[in-house]
Tab-separated table of C-alpha atoms and ligand atoms in Angstrom:
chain	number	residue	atom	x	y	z
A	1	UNK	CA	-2.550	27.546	-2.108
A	2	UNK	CA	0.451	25.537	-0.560
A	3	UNK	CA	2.212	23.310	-2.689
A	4	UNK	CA	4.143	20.580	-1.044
A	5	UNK	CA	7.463	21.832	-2.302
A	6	UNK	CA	10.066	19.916	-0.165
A	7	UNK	CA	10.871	17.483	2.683
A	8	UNK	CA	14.129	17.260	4.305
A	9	UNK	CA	14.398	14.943	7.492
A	10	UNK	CA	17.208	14.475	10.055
A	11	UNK	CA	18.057	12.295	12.690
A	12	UNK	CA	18.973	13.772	15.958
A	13	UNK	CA	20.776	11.663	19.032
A	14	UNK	CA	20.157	13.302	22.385
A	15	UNK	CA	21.634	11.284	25.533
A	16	UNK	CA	19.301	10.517	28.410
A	17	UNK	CA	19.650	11.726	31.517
A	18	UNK	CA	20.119	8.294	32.947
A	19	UNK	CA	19.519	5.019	32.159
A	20	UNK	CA	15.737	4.272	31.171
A	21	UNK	CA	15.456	0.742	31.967
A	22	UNK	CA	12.284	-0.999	30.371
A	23	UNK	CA	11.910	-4.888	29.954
A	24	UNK	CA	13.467	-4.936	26.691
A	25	UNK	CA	16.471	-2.647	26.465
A	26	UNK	CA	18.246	0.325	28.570
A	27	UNK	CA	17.694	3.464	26.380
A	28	UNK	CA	21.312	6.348	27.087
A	29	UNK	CA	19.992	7.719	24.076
A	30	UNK	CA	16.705	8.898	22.047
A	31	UNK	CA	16.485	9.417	18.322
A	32	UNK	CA	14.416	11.579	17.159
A	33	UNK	CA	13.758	11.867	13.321
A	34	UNK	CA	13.137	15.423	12.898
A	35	UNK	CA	11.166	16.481	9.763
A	36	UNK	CA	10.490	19.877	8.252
A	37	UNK	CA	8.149	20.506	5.279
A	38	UNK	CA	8.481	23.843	3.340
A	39	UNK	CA	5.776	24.648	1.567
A	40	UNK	CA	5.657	26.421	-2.279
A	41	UNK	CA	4.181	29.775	-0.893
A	42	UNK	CA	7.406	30.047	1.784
A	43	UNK	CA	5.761	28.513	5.137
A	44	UNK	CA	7.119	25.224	6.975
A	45	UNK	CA	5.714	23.184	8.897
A	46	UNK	CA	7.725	20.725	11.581
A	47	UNK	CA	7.084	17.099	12.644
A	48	UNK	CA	8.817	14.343	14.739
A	49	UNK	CA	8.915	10.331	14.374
A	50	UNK	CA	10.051	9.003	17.254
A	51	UNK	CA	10.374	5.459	18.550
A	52	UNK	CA	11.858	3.764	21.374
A	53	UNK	CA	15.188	1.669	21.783
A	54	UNK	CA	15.855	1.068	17.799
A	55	UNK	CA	13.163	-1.780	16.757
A	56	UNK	CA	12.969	-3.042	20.498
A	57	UNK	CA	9.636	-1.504	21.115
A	58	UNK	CA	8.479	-1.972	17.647
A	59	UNK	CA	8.721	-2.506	13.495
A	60	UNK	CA	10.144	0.829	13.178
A	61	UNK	CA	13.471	2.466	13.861
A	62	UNK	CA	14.821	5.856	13.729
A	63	UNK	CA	16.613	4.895	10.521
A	64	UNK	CA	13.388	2.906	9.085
A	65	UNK	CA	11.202	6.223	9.486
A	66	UNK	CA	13.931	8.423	7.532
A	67	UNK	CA	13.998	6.142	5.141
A	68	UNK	CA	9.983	5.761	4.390
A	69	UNK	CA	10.143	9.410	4.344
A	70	UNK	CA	12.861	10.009	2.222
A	71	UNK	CA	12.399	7.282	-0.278
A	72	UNK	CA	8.565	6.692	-0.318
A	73	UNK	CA	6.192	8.971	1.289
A	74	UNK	CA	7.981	12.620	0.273
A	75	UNK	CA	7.906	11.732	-3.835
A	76	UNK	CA	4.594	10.828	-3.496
A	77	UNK	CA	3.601	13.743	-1.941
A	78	UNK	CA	5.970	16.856	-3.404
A	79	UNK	CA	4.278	19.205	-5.649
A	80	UNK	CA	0.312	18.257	-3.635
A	81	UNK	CA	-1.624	20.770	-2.456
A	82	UNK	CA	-0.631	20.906	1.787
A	83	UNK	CA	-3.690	22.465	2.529
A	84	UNK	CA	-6.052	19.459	1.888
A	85	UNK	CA	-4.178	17.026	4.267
A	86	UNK	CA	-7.370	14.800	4.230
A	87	UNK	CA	-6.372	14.225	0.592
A	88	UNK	CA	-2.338	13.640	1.516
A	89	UNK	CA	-3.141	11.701	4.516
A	90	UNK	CA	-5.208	8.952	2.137
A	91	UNK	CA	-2.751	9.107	-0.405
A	92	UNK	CA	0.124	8.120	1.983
A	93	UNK	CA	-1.856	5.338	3.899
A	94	UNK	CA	-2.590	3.793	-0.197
A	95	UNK	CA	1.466	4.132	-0.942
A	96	UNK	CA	2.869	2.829	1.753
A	97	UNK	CA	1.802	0.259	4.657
A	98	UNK	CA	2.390	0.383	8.130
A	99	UNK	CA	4.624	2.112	9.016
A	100	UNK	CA	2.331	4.711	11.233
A	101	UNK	CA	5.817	6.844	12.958
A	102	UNK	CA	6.717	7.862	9.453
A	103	UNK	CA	3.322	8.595	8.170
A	104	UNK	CA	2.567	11.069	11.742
A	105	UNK	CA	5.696	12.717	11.513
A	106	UNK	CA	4.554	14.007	8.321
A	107	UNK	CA	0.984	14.322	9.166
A	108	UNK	CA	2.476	16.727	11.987
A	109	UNK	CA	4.480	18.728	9.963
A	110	UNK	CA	1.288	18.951	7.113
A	111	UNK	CA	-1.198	19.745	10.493
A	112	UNK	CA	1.462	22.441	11.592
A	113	UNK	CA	2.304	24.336	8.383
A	114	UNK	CA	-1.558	24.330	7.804
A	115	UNK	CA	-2.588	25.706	11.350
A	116	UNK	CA	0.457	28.479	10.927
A	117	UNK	CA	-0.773	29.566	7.892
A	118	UNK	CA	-4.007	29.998	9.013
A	119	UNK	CA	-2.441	31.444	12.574
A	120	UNK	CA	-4.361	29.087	14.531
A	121	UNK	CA	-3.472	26.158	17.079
A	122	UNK	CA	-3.432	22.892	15.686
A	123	UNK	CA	-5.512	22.505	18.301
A	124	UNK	CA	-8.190	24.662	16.661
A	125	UNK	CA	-8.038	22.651	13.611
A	126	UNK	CA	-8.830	20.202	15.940
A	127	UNK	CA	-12.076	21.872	17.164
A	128	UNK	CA	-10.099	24.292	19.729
A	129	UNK	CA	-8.556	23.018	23.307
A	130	UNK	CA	-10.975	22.686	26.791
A	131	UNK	CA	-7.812	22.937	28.855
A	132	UNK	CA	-4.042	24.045	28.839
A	133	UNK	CA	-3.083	22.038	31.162
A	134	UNK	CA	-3.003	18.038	31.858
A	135	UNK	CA	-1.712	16.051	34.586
A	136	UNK	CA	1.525	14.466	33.350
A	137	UNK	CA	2.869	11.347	34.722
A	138	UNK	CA	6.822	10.503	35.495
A	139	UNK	CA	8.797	6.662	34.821
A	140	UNK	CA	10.266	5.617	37.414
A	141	UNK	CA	12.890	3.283	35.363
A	142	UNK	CA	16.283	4.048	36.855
A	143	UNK	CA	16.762	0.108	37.200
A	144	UNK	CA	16.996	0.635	41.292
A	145	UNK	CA	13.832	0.516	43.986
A	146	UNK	CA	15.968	3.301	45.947
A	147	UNK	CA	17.142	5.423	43.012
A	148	UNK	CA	13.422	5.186	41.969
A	149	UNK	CA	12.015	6.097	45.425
A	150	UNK	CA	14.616	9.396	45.905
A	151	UNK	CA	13.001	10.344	42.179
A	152	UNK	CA	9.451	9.884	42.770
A	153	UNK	CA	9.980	12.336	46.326
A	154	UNK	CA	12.012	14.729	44.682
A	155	UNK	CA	9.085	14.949	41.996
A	156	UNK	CA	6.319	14.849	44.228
A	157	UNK	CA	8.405	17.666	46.402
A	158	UNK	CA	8.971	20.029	43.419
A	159	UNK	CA	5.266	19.905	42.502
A	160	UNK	CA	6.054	18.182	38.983
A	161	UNK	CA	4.835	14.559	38.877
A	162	UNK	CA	2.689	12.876	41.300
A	163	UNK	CA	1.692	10.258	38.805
A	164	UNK	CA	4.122	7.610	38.255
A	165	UNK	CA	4.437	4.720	36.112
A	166	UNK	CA	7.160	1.790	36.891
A	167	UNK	CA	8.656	-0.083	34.137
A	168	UNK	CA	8.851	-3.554	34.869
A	169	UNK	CA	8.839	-7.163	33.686
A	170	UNK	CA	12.934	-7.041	32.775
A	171	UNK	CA	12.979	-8.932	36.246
A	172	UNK	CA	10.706	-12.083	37.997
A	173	UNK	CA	7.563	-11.500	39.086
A	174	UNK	CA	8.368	-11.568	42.471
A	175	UNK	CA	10.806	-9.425	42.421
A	176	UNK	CA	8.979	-6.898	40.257
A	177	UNK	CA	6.247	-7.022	43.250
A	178	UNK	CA	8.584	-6.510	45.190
A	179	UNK	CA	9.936	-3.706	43.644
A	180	UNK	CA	6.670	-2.191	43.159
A	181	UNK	CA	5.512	-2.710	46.638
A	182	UNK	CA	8.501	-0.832	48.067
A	183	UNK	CA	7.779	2.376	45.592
A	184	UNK	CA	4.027	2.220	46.831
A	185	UNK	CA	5.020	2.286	49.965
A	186	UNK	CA	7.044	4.970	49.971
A	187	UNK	CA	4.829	7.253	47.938
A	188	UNK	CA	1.719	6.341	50.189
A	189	UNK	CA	-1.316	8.386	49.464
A	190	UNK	CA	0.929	11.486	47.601
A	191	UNK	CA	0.554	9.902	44.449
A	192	UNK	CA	-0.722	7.198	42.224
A	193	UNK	CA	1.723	4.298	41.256
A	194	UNK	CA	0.988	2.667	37.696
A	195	UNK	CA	3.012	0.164	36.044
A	196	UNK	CA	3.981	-0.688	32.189
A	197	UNK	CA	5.042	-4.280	31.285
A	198	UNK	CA	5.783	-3.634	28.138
A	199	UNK	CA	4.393	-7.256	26.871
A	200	UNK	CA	7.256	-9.152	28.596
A	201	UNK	CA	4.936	-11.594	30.665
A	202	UNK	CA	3.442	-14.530	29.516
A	203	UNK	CA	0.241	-15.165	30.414
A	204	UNK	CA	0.766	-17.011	33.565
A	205	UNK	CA	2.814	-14.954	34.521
A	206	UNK	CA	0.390	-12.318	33.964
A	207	UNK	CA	-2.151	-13.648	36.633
A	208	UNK	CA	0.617	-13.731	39.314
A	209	UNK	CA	1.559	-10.532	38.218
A	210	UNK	CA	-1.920	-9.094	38.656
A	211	UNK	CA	-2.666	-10.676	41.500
A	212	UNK	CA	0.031	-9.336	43.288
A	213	UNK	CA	-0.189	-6.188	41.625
A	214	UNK	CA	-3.849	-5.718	42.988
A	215	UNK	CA	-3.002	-6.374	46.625
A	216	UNK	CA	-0.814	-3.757	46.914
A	217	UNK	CA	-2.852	-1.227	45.532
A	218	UNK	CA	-1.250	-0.404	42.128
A	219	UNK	CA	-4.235	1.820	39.844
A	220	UNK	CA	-3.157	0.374	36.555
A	221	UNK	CA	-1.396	-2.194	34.751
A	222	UNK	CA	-0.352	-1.236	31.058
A	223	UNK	CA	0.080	-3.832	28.202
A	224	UNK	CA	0.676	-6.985	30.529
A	225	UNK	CA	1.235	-9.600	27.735
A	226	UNK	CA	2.146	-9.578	24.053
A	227	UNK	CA	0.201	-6.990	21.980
A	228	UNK	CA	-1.573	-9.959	19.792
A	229	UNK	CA	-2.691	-11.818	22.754
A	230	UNK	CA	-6.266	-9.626	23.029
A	231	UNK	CA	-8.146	-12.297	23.979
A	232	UNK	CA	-5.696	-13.369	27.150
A	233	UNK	CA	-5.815	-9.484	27.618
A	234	UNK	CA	-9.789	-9.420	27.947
A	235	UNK	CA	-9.686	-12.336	30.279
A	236	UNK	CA	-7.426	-10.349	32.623
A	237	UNK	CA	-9.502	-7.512	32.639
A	238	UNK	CA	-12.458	-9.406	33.319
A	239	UNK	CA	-10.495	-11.330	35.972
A	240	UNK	CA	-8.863	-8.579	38.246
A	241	UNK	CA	-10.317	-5.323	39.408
A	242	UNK	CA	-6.944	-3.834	38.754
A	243	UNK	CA	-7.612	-1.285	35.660
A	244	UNK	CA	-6.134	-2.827	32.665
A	245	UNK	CA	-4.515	-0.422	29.356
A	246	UNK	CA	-4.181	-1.577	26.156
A	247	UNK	CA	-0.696	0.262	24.458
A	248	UNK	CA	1.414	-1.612	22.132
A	249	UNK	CA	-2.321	-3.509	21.166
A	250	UNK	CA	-3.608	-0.343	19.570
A	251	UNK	CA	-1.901	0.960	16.052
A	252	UNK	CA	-4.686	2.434	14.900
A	253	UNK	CA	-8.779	2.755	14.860
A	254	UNK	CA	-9.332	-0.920	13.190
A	255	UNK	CA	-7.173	-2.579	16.611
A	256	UNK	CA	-9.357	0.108	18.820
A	257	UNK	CA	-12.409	-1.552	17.346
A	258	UNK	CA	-11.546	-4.555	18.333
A	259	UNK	CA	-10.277	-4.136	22.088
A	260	UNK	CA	-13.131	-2.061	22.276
A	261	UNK	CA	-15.747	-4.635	20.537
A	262	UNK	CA	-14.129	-7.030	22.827
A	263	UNK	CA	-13.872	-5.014	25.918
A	264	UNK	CA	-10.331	-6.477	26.357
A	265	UNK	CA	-8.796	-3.430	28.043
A	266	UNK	CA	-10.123	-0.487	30.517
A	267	UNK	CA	-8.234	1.756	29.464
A	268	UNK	CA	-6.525	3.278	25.787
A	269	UNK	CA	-2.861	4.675	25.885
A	270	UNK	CA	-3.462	6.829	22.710
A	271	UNK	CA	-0.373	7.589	21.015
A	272	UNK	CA	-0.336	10.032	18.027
A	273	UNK	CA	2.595	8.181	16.411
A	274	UNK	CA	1.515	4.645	17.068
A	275	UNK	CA	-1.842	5.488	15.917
A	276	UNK	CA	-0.145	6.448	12.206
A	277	UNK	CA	-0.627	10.268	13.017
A	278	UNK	CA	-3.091	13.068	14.650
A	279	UNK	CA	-6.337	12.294	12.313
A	280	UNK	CA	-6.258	8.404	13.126
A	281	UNK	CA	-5.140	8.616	17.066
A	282	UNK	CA	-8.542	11.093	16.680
A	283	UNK	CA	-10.540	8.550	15.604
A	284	UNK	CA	-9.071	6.049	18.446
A	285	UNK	CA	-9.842	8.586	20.757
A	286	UNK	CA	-13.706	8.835	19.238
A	287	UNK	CA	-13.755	4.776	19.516
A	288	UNK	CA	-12.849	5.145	23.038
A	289	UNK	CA	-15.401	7.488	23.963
A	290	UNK	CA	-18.073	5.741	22.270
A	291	UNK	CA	-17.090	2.654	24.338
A	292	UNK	CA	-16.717	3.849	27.188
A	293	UNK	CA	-12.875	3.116	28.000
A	294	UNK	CA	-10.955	5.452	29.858
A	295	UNK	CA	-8.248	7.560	27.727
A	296	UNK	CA	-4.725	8.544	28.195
A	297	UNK	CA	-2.206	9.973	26.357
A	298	UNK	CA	1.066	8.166	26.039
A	299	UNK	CA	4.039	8.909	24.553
A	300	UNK	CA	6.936	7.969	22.067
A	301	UNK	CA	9.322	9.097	24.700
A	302	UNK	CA	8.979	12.049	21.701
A	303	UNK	CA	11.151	15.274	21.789
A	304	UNK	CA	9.508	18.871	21.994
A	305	UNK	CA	8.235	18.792	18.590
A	306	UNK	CA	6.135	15.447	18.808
A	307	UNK	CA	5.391	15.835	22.451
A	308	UNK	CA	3.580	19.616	21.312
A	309	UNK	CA	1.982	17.582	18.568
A	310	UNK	CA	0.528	15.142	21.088
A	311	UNK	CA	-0.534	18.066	23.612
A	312	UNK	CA	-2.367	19.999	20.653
A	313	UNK	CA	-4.307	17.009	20.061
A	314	UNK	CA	-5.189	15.779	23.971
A	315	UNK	CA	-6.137	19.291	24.622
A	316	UNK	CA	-9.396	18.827	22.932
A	317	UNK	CA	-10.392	16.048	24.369
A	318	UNK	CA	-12.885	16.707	27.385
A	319	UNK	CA	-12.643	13.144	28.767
A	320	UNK	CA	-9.044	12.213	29.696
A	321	UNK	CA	-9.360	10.290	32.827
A	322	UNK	CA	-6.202	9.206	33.375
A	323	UNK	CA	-4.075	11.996	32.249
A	324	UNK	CA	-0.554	11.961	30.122
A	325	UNK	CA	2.483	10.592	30.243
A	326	UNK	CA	3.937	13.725	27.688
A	327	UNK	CA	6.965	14.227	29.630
A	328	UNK	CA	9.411	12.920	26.768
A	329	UNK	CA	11.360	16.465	26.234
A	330	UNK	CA	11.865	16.321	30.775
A	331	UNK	CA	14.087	12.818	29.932
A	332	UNK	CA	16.656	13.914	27.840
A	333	UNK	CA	20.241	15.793	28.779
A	334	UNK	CA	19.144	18.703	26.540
A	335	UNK	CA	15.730	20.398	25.180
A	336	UNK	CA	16.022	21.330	21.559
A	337	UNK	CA	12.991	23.486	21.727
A	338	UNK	CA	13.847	27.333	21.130
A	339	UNK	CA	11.084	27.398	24.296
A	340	UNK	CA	10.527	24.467	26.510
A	341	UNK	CA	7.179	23.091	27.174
A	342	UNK	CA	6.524	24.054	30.500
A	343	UNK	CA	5.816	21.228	33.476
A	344	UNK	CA	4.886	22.852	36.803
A	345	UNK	CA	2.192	22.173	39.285
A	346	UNK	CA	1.853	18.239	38.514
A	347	UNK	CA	0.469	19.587	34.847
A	348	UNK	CA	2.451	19.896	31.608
A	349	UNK	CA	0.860	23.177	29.642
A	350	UNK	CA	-0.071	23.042	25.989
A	351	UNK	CA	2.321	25.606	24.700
A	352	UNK	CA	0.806	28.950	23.160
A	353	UNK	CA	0.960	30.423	19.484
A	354	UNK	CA	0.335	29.252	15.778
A	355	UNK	CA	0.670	25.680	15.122
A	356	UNK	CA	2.608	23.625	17.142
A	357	UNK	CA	3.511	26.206	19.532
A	358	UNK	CA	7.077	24.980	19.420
A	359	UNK	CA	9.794	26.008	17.233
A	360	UNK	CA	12.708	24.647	17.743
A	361	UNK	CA	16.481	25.872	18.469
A	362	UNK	CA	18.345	25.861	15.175
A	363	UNK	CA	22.070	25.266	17.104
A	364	UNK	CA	20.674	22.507	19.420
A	365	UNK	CA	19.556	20.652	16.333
A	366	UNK	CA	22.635	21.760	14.382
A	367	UNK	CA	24.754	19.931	17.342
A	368	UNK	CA	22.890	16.613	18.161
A	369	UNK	CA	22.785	15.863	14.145
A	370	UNK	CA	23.601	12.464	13.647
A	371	UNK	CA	25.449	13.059	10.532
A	372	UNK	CA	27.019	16.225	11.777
A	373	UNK	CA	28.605	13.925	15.151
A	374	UNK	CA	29.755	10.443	12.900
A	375	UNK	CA	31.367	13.198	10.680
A	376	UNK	CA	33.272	14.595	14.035
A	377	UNK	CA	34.089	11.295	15.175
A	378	UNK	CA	35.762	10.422	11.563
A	379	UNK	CA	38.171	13.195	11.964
A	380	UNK	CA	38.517	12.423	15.300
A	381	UNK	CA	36.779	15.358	17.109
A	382	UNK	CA	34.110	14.087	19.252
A	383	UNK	CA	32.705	16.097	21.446
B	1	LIG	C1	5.505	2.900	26.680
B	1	LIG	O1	5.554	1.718	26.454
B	1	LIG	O2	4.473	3.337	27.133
B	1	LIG	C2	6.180	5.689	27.809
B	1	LIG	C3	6.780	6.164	28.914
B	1	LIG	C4	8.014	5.530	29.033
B	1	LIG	O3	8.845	5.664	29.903
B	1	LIG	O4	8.167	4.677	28.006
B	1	LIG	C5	7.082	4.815	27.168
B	1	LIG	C6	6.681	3.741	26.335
B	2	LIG	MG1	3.513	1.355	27.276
């Protein structure tokens, strides 16, 4: 027995290491909401919500997911028993709506605690891993063709990333061709050049943007047009042999259904926090399969913590075609795991131990605090 006994949550600012320039905001920073759950019988368990650039990617925010946490989800779950998580994770999804970044963080933490109790991997609550190691892509979003170029060769050169997704759509069409061409170019045959629109095209824009997209030889295109718009998605991927990937479209197993009833994308970017946590992205994963649309695992841009959580999960699944994008903790100034994730050999590697794998580094945390920094600032001590 391991009564839920307490939740404390914290948000933690880490600066970039540059610029991440996406079609809807420039991220210096990532927020993190950290959460640890201590259990009656004196485990813990850790999780992470993460989203990207405030509530420019999405509904939720750094501050939204503290707050569902704080104020909703943790009194309705205190005091349950955190071994049946089947039983917590329907509870939650009945008390509070949407919201799927809260509800994984928690999920995480409940999945963790469990799996160190039992000293297992989550991953063997999960079935147990087939690998422990994935290729892991690298964005290319410095906001510069050259800056971008001197990145994807210094990647390719160290052995980390030979996979590499450009953010575009901030810019015309044209010029995003442009931009893509020149990176394709460069990289030739060393690596495979992807690109995320982030929904910023319209739907005209869309079939230029393919079209162009196609001739040079780009493998994917990821979440061309607004999220809604699956029909207008399915007509592109019927239209263009360019492989198509459904992201922002999927929060969940009932939107799988439908892009996968529908066939409007060729691909699933499967992420744990979009999909409301590691039991539902599961279940996208299973819809996937059954229709036979090519997986990957995308990210949050997540810290340590959520990008173990996602690596746990992917490393049970035998069929994932098109690899990961887990590189979140490789983006930020400073890793607030006690041991980083290691990225070598154009893999990332599922970390080793009980639960997560991860723990993380108690002064790291301690410094990037939000409330610990606005308190410095007040008295005039920033650091
Ligand atoms: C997204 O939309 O896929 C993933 C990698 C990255 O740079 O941003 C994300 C979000
Ligand atoms: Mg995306």
């Amino acid at each position: 027995m391991a009564k839920i006994e307490r939740i404390e949550t914290s948000i933690i600012d880490i600066p970039t290491i540059r610029g991440h320039v996406l079609s809807m905001t420039t991220m210096m920073m990532q927020s993190i909401v950290l959460v640890r759950v201590k259990f009656a019988d004196g485990s813990e368990g850790l999780g992470e919500g993460t989203s990207i650039g405030g509530l420019s990617y999405g509904a939720e925010s750094p501050e939204s997911i503290k707050l569902a946490i704080d104020a909703y989800i943790a009194p309705a779950i205190e005091g349950l028993e955190g071994n049946n998580i089947n039983a917590v994770i329907d509870l939650v999804q009945k008390m509070v709506r949407g919201n799927p970044i809260a509800r994984c963080a928690v999920e995480t933490a409940l999945w963790d605690g469990l799996a160190r109790r039992l000293n297992v991997s989550v991953a063997q609550l999960f079935g147990g891993s087939v690998r422990t190691e994935m290729p892991v892509a690298w964005t290319l979003a410095s906001g510069n063709s050259q800056t971008d170029i001197t990145e994807a060769l210094e990647m390719i050169a160290a052995r980390r990333h030979n996979i590499f997704k450009l953010k575009i759509g901030k810019r015309a069409v044209k010029d995003d061709i442009a931009h893509v061409a020149a990176i394709k170019q460069a990289v030739g045959d060393k690596g495979s050049i992807r690109v995320d629109v982030n929904q910023a095209w319209n739907v005209a824009d869309a079939r230029w943007g393919l079209a162009g997209l196609q001739e040079i030889g780009v493998d994917l295109v990821e979440q061309p047009i607004r999220a809604r718009y699956t029909q207008a998605l399915k007509s592109l991927t019927d239209s263009y042999e360019i492989a198509v990937m459904a992201d922002e479209a999927l929060q969940g197993p009932e939107d799988a259904m439908h892009v996968a009833a529908d066939r409007s994308a060729d691909v699933f970017a499967v992420k744990i926090a979009q999909s409301g946590g590691l039991k539902r992205a599961s279940e996208v994963i299973a819809i996937a399969q059954a229709a036979n649309i090519g997986l990957y695992a995308g990210t949050m841009l997540e810290a340590g913590v959520g990008t173990a959580a996602a690596l746990q999960l992917f490393s049970t699944i035998p069929t994932l075609e098109w690899g990961t994008e887990l590189f979140g903790p490789l983006l930020f100034k400073e890793e607030i795991l006690a041991t980083p994730i290691a990225y070598h050999d154009f893999n990332v590697h599922l970390p080793d131990g009980p639960g997560l794998g991860v723990t993380v580094d108690p002064e790291k945390v301690e410094f990037y605090r939000r409330d610990r920094s606005k308190s410095l600032h007040v008295v005039g001590a920033k650091i």
